[in-house]
mmCIF file of C-alpha atoms in Angstrom:
data_model
loop_
_atom_site.group_PDB
_atom_site.id
_atom_site.type_symbol
_atom_site.label_atom_id
_atom_site.label_comp_id
_atom_site.label_asym_id
_atom_site.label_seq_id
_atom_site.Cartn_x
_atom_site.Cartn_y
_atom_site.Cartn_z
ATOM 1 C CA PHE A 14 0.039 -0.052 0.014
ATOM 2 C CA TRP A 15 0.969 3.624 -0.527
ATOM 3 C CA ALA A 16 0.726 5.792 2.669
ATOM 4 C CA SER A 17 -0.290 9.142 1.517
ATOM 5 C CA TYR A 18 0.911 12.523 2.713
ATOM 6 C CA ALA A 19 -0.864 14.508 -0.157
ATOM 7 C CA LEU A 20 -2.157 17.884 0.741
ATOM 8 C CA ASN A 21 -4.264 18.204 -2.390
ATOM 9 C CA VAL A 22 -5.583 16.265 -5.423
ATOM 10 C CA ALA A 23 -2.533 17.249 -7.498
ATOM 11 C CA GLU A 24 -0.175 15.816 -4.875
ATOM 12 C CA ALA A 25 -2.310 12.599 -4.667
ATOM 13 C CA LYS A 26 -1.881 12.130 -8.428
ATOM 14 C CA LYS A 27 1.911 12.825 -8.031
ATOM 15 C CA GLU A 28 2.063 10.219 -5.298
ATOM 16 C CA ALA A 29 0.485 7.703 -7.704
ATOM 17 C CA GLU A 30 3.282 8.426 -10.233
ATOM 18 C CA TYR A 31 5.891 7.924 -7.489
ATOM 19 C CA CYS A 32 4.198 4.735 -6.532
ATOM 20 C CA LEU A 33 4.129 3.468 -10.067
ATOM 21 C CA GLN A 34 7.822 4.228 -10.359
ATOM 22 C CA ALA A 35 8.533 2.361 -7.146
ATOM 23 C CA ILE A 36 6.649 -0.801 -8.174
ATOM 24 C CA ALA A 37 7.784 -0.865 -11.832
ATOM 25 C CA PRO A 38 10.718 -3.298 -11.330
ATOM 26 C CA TYR A 39 8.515 -5.829 -9.511
ATOM 27 C CA THR A 40 5.871 -8.424 -10.287
ATOM 28 C CA VAL A 41 2.893 -7.106 -8.394
ATOM 29 C CA GLU A 42 0.208 -9.885 -7.972
ATOM 30 C CA TYR A 43 -1.953 -7.977 -5.607
ATOM 31 C CA PRO A 44 -3.764 -4.651 -5.861
ATOM 32 C CA VAL A 45 -2.030 -1.315 -5.292
ATOM 33 C CA TYR A 46 -3.710 0.219 -2.299
ATOM 34 C CA PHE A 47 -4.121 3.808 -1.276
ATOM 35 C CA ASP A 48 -3.693 4.404 2.527
ATOM 36 C CA LEU A 49 -4.764 7.554 4.182
ATOM 37 C CA GLU A 50 -4.043 7.418 7.917
ATOM 38 C CA TYR A 51 -4.133 9.337 11.117
ATOM 39 C CA PHE A 52 -0.571 10.601 10.441
ATOM 40 C CA THR A 53 -1.916 11.979 7.070
ATOM 41 C CA ALA A 54 -4.527 14.025 8.901
ATOM 42 C CA ASP A 55 -1.924 15.237 11.398
ATOM 43 C CA TYR A 56 0.412 16.290 8.547
ATOM 44 C CA MET A 57 -2.393 18.166 6.835
ATOM 45 C CA ALA A 58 -3.241 19.902 10.167
ATOM 46 C CA GLU A 59 0.392 20.971 10.478
ATOM 47 C CA ASN A 60 0.007 22.515 7.072
ATOM 48 C CA GLY A 61 -3.259 24.380 7.971
ATOM 49 C CA ILE A 62 -5.553 21.915 6.227
ATOM 50 C CA THR A 63 -8.554 20.238 7.895
ATOM 51 C CA LEU A 64 -9.197 16.817 6.381
ATOM 52 C CA THR A 65 -12.818 16.433 5.295
ATOM 53 C CA LYS A 66 -14.738 13.457 3.949
ATOM 54 C CA ALA A 67 -14.951 15.066 0.435
ATOM 55 C CA MET A 68 -11.226 15.845 0.511
ATOM 56 C CA ALA A 69 -10.092 12.321 1.575
ATOM 57 C CA THR A 70 -12.371 10.766 -1.019
ATOM 58 C CA GLN A 71 -11.104 13.026 -3.708
ATOM 59 C CA HIS A 72 -7.504 12.213 -2.802
ATOM 60 C CA ALA A 73 -8.263 8.492 -2.844
ATOM 61 C CA GLU A 74 -10.029 8.741 -6.203
ATOM 62 C CA ALA A 75 -7.245 10.734 -7.800
ATOM 63 C CA PHE A 76 -4.552 8.239 -6.593
ATOM 64 C CA LEU A 77 -6.620 5.135 -7.462
ATOM 65 C CA GLU A 78 -7.748 6.426 -10.854
ATOM 66 C CA ALA A 79 -4.047 7.091 -11.759
ATOM 67 C CA ILE A 80 -3.155 3.638 -10.637
ATOM 68 C CA GLU A 81 -5.935 2.056 -12.766
ATOM 69 C CA ASP A 82 -5.066 4.386 -15.773
ATOM 70 C CA ALA A 83 -1.575 2.743 -15.687
ATOM 71 C CA GLY A 84 -3.095 -0.731 -15.964
ATOM 72 C CA TYR A 85 -2.869 -1.798 -12.237
ATOM 73 C CA TYR A 86 -5.627 -3.181 -10.032
ATOM 74 C CA ALA A 87 -6.273 -0.480 -7.358
ATOM 75 C CA GLY A 88 -7.747 -0.677 -3.950
ATOM 76 C CA LEU A 89 -8.433 1.201 -0.717
ATOM 77 C CA TYR A 90 -6.755 0.290 2.614
ATOM 78 C CA ALA A 91 -8.652 1.710 5.612
ATOM 79 C CA ASN A 92 -9.853 1.107 9.135
ATOM 80 C CA PRO A 93 -13.563 1.327 10.183
ATOM 81 C CA ASP A 94 -13.040 4.852 11.647
ATOM 82 C CA TYR A 95 -11.722 6.315 8.482
ATOM 83 C CA LEU A 96 -14.374 4.391 6.354
ATOM 84 C CA SER A 97 -17.122 6.115 8.313
ATOM 85 C CA ARG A 98 -15.532 9.511 8.888
ATOM 86 C CA PHE A 99 -13.487 10.183 5.762
ATOM 87 C CA PHE A 100 -14.495 8.116 2.786
ATOM 88 C CA GLU A 101 -17.768 8.254 0.813
ATOM 89 C CA ALA A 102 -19.307 4.833 0.577
ATOM 90 C CA SER A 103 -19.419 5.167 -3.184
ATOM 91 C CA LEU A 104 -15.538 4.570 -3.080
ATOM 92 C CA LEU A 105 -16.127 1.002 -2.081
ATOM 93 C CA ASP A 106 -18.495 0.476 -5.149
ATOM 94 C CA LYS A 107 -15.453 1.096 -7.318
ATOM 95 C CA TYR A 108 -12.554 -0.304 -5.409
ATOM 96 C CA ASP A 109 -11.785 -3.400 -3.227
ATOM 97 C CA LEU A 110 -11.167 -2.807 0.451
ATOM 98 C CA TRP A 111 -8.263 -4.044 2.483
ATOM 99 C CA LEU A 112 -9.811 -3.709 5.983
ATOM 100 C CA ALA A 113 -7.473 -2.842 8.903
ATOM 101 C CA ASN A 114 -9.477 -3.953 11.888
ATOM 102 C CA PHE A 115 -7.391 -5.537 14.669
ATOM 103 C CA ARG A 116 -8.936 -8.421 16.690
ATOM 104 C CA GLU A 117 -6.742 -10.723 18.678
ATOM 105 C CA ASN A 118 -7.526 -14.390 17.885
ATOM 106 C CA ALA A 119 -10.071 -13.342 15.246
ATOM 107 C CA ASP A 120 -12.261 -15.870 13.382
ATOM 108 C CA THR A 121 -10.837 -14.954 9.942
ATOM 109 C CA SER A 122 -13.578 -16.925 8.160
ATOM 110 C CA SER A 123 -15.970 -14.147 9.012
ATOM 111 C CA PRO A 124 -14.608 -10.569 8.494
ATOM 112 C CA PRO A 125 -16.349 -7.765 10.380
ATOM 113 C CA ARG A 126 -17.541 -6.272 6.982
ATOM 114 C CA SER A 127 -17.247 -6.987 3.341
ATOM 115 C CA CYS A 128 -13.664 -6.749 2.157
ATOM 116 C CA GLY A 129 -11.179 -8.337 -0.293
ATOM 117 C CA MET A 130 -8.580 -8.633 2.448
ATOM 118 C CA TRP A 131 -8.585 -8.152 6.217
ATOM 119 C CA GLN A 132 -5.605 -7.101 8.290
ATOM 120 C CA HIS A 133 -6.931 -8.643 11.479
ATOM 121 C CA TRP A 134 -3.872 -8.293 13.894
ATOM 122 C CA ASN A 135 -0.771 -6.267 14.158
ATOM 123 C CA LYS A 136 1.088 -8.206 16.836
ATOM 124 C CA GLY A 137 1.454 -11.512 15.108
ATOM 125 C CA SER A 138 4.547 -13.702 15.109
ATOM 126 C CA VAL A 139 6.257 -15.634 12.317
ATOM 127 C CA ASN A 140 9.086 -18.036 12.797
ATOM 128 C CA GLY A 141 12.379 -16.375 11.728
ATOM 129 C CA ILE A 142 11.101 -12.834 12.236
ATOM 130 C CA SER A 143 11.966 -11.209 15.560
ATOM 131 C CA GLU A 144 9.576 -8.277 15.307
ATOM 132 C CA LYS A 145 5.843 -8.417 15.619
ATOM 133 C CA VAL A 146 4.075 -8.688 12.177
ATOM 134 C CA ASP A 147 0.733 -7.800 10.679
ATOM 135 C CA LEU A 148 -1.596 -10.768 10.002
ATOM 136 C CA ASP A 149 -3.856 -10.628 6.982
ATOM 137 C CA VAL A 150 -6.256 -12.883 5.136
ATOM 138 C CA SER A 151 -7.279 -12.454 1.505
ATOM 139 C CA TYR A 152 -10.824 -13.520 0.492
ATOM 140 C CA LYS A 153 -10.069 -13.213 -3.229
ATOM 141 C CA ASP A 154 -7.532 -14.928 -5.396
ATOM 142 C CA TYR A 155 -5.948 -11.674 -6.527
ATOM 143 C CA PRO A 156 -3.191 -13.131 -8.504
ATOM 144 C CA GLU A 157 -5.669 -15.015 -10.598
ATOM 145 C CA ILE A 158 -8.003 -12.135 -10.988
ATOM 146 C CA ILE A 159 -5.204 -9.749 -11.964
ATOM 147 C CA ARG A 160 -3.585 -12.197 -14.378
ATOM 148 C CA GLY A 161 -7.003 -13.025 -15.972
ATOM 149 C CA ALA A 162 -7.757 -9.290 -16.549
ATOM 150 C CA GLY A 163 -4.292 -8.680 -17.909
ATOM 151 C CA LEU A 164 -3.507 -6.077 -15.142
ATOM 152 C CA ASN A 165 -0.305 -5.178 -13.419
ATOM 153 C CA GLY A 166 1.627 -6.079 -16.517
ATOM 154 C CA LEU A 167 0.642 -9.750 -16.095
ATOM 155 C CA SER A 168 -1.280 -12.023 -18.407
ATOM 156 C CA ALA A 169 -3.278 -15.201 -18.100
ATOM 157 C CA ALA A 170 -0.814 -16.995 -20.408
ATOM 158 C CA GLU A 171 2.014 -16.260 -18.063
ATOM 159 C CA PRO A 172 2.310 -18.703 -15.184
ATOM 160 C CA ALA A 173 2.695 -17.408 -11.646
ATOM 161 C CA PRO A 174 6.321 -17.563 -10.529
ATOM 162 C CA GLU A 175 7.239 -20.336 -8.116
ATOM 163 C CA PRO A 176 8.129 -18.948 -4.689
ATOM 164 C CA LYS A 177 11.859 -18.960 -3.934
ATOM 165 C CA TRP A 178 12.686 -19.964 -0.424
ATOM 166 C CA GLU A 179 16.037 -19.153 0.990
ATOM 167 C CA LYS A 180 17.516 -21.260 3.697
#
């Protein structure tokens, strides 16, 4: 996901350009998500701007439209608070949601709301990683969807790469 610090729509579009440059060398089999967070609102306030629902929605749309125009699958990353306070519901009619809603020992078979992915915990553990990690579950086969639609520079004729595990 791309964590936004855009102060206006023009900067949100510019961030999309930077994001596209950053991901260009990689095989991206999942959506490119726009992330507007509490730190974004704080940064805006430091610059004399009060974040509104209309403004946040416009920033997200500008970023996500630019990502789609470049041929990538785009989505919105958000928590329930931001979904209710800062994004118009119509945004979720256009884009998949990666929901950030932390619940220890969550039953991941049943997300708290409709979403393509759910980040259900931010204090997980994985063997070989000393720090706490985010835990997510995907309810869609994004690699198949993206390849089938010919997005993200991938095609259905191109098989998914085999994972490379290092010892």
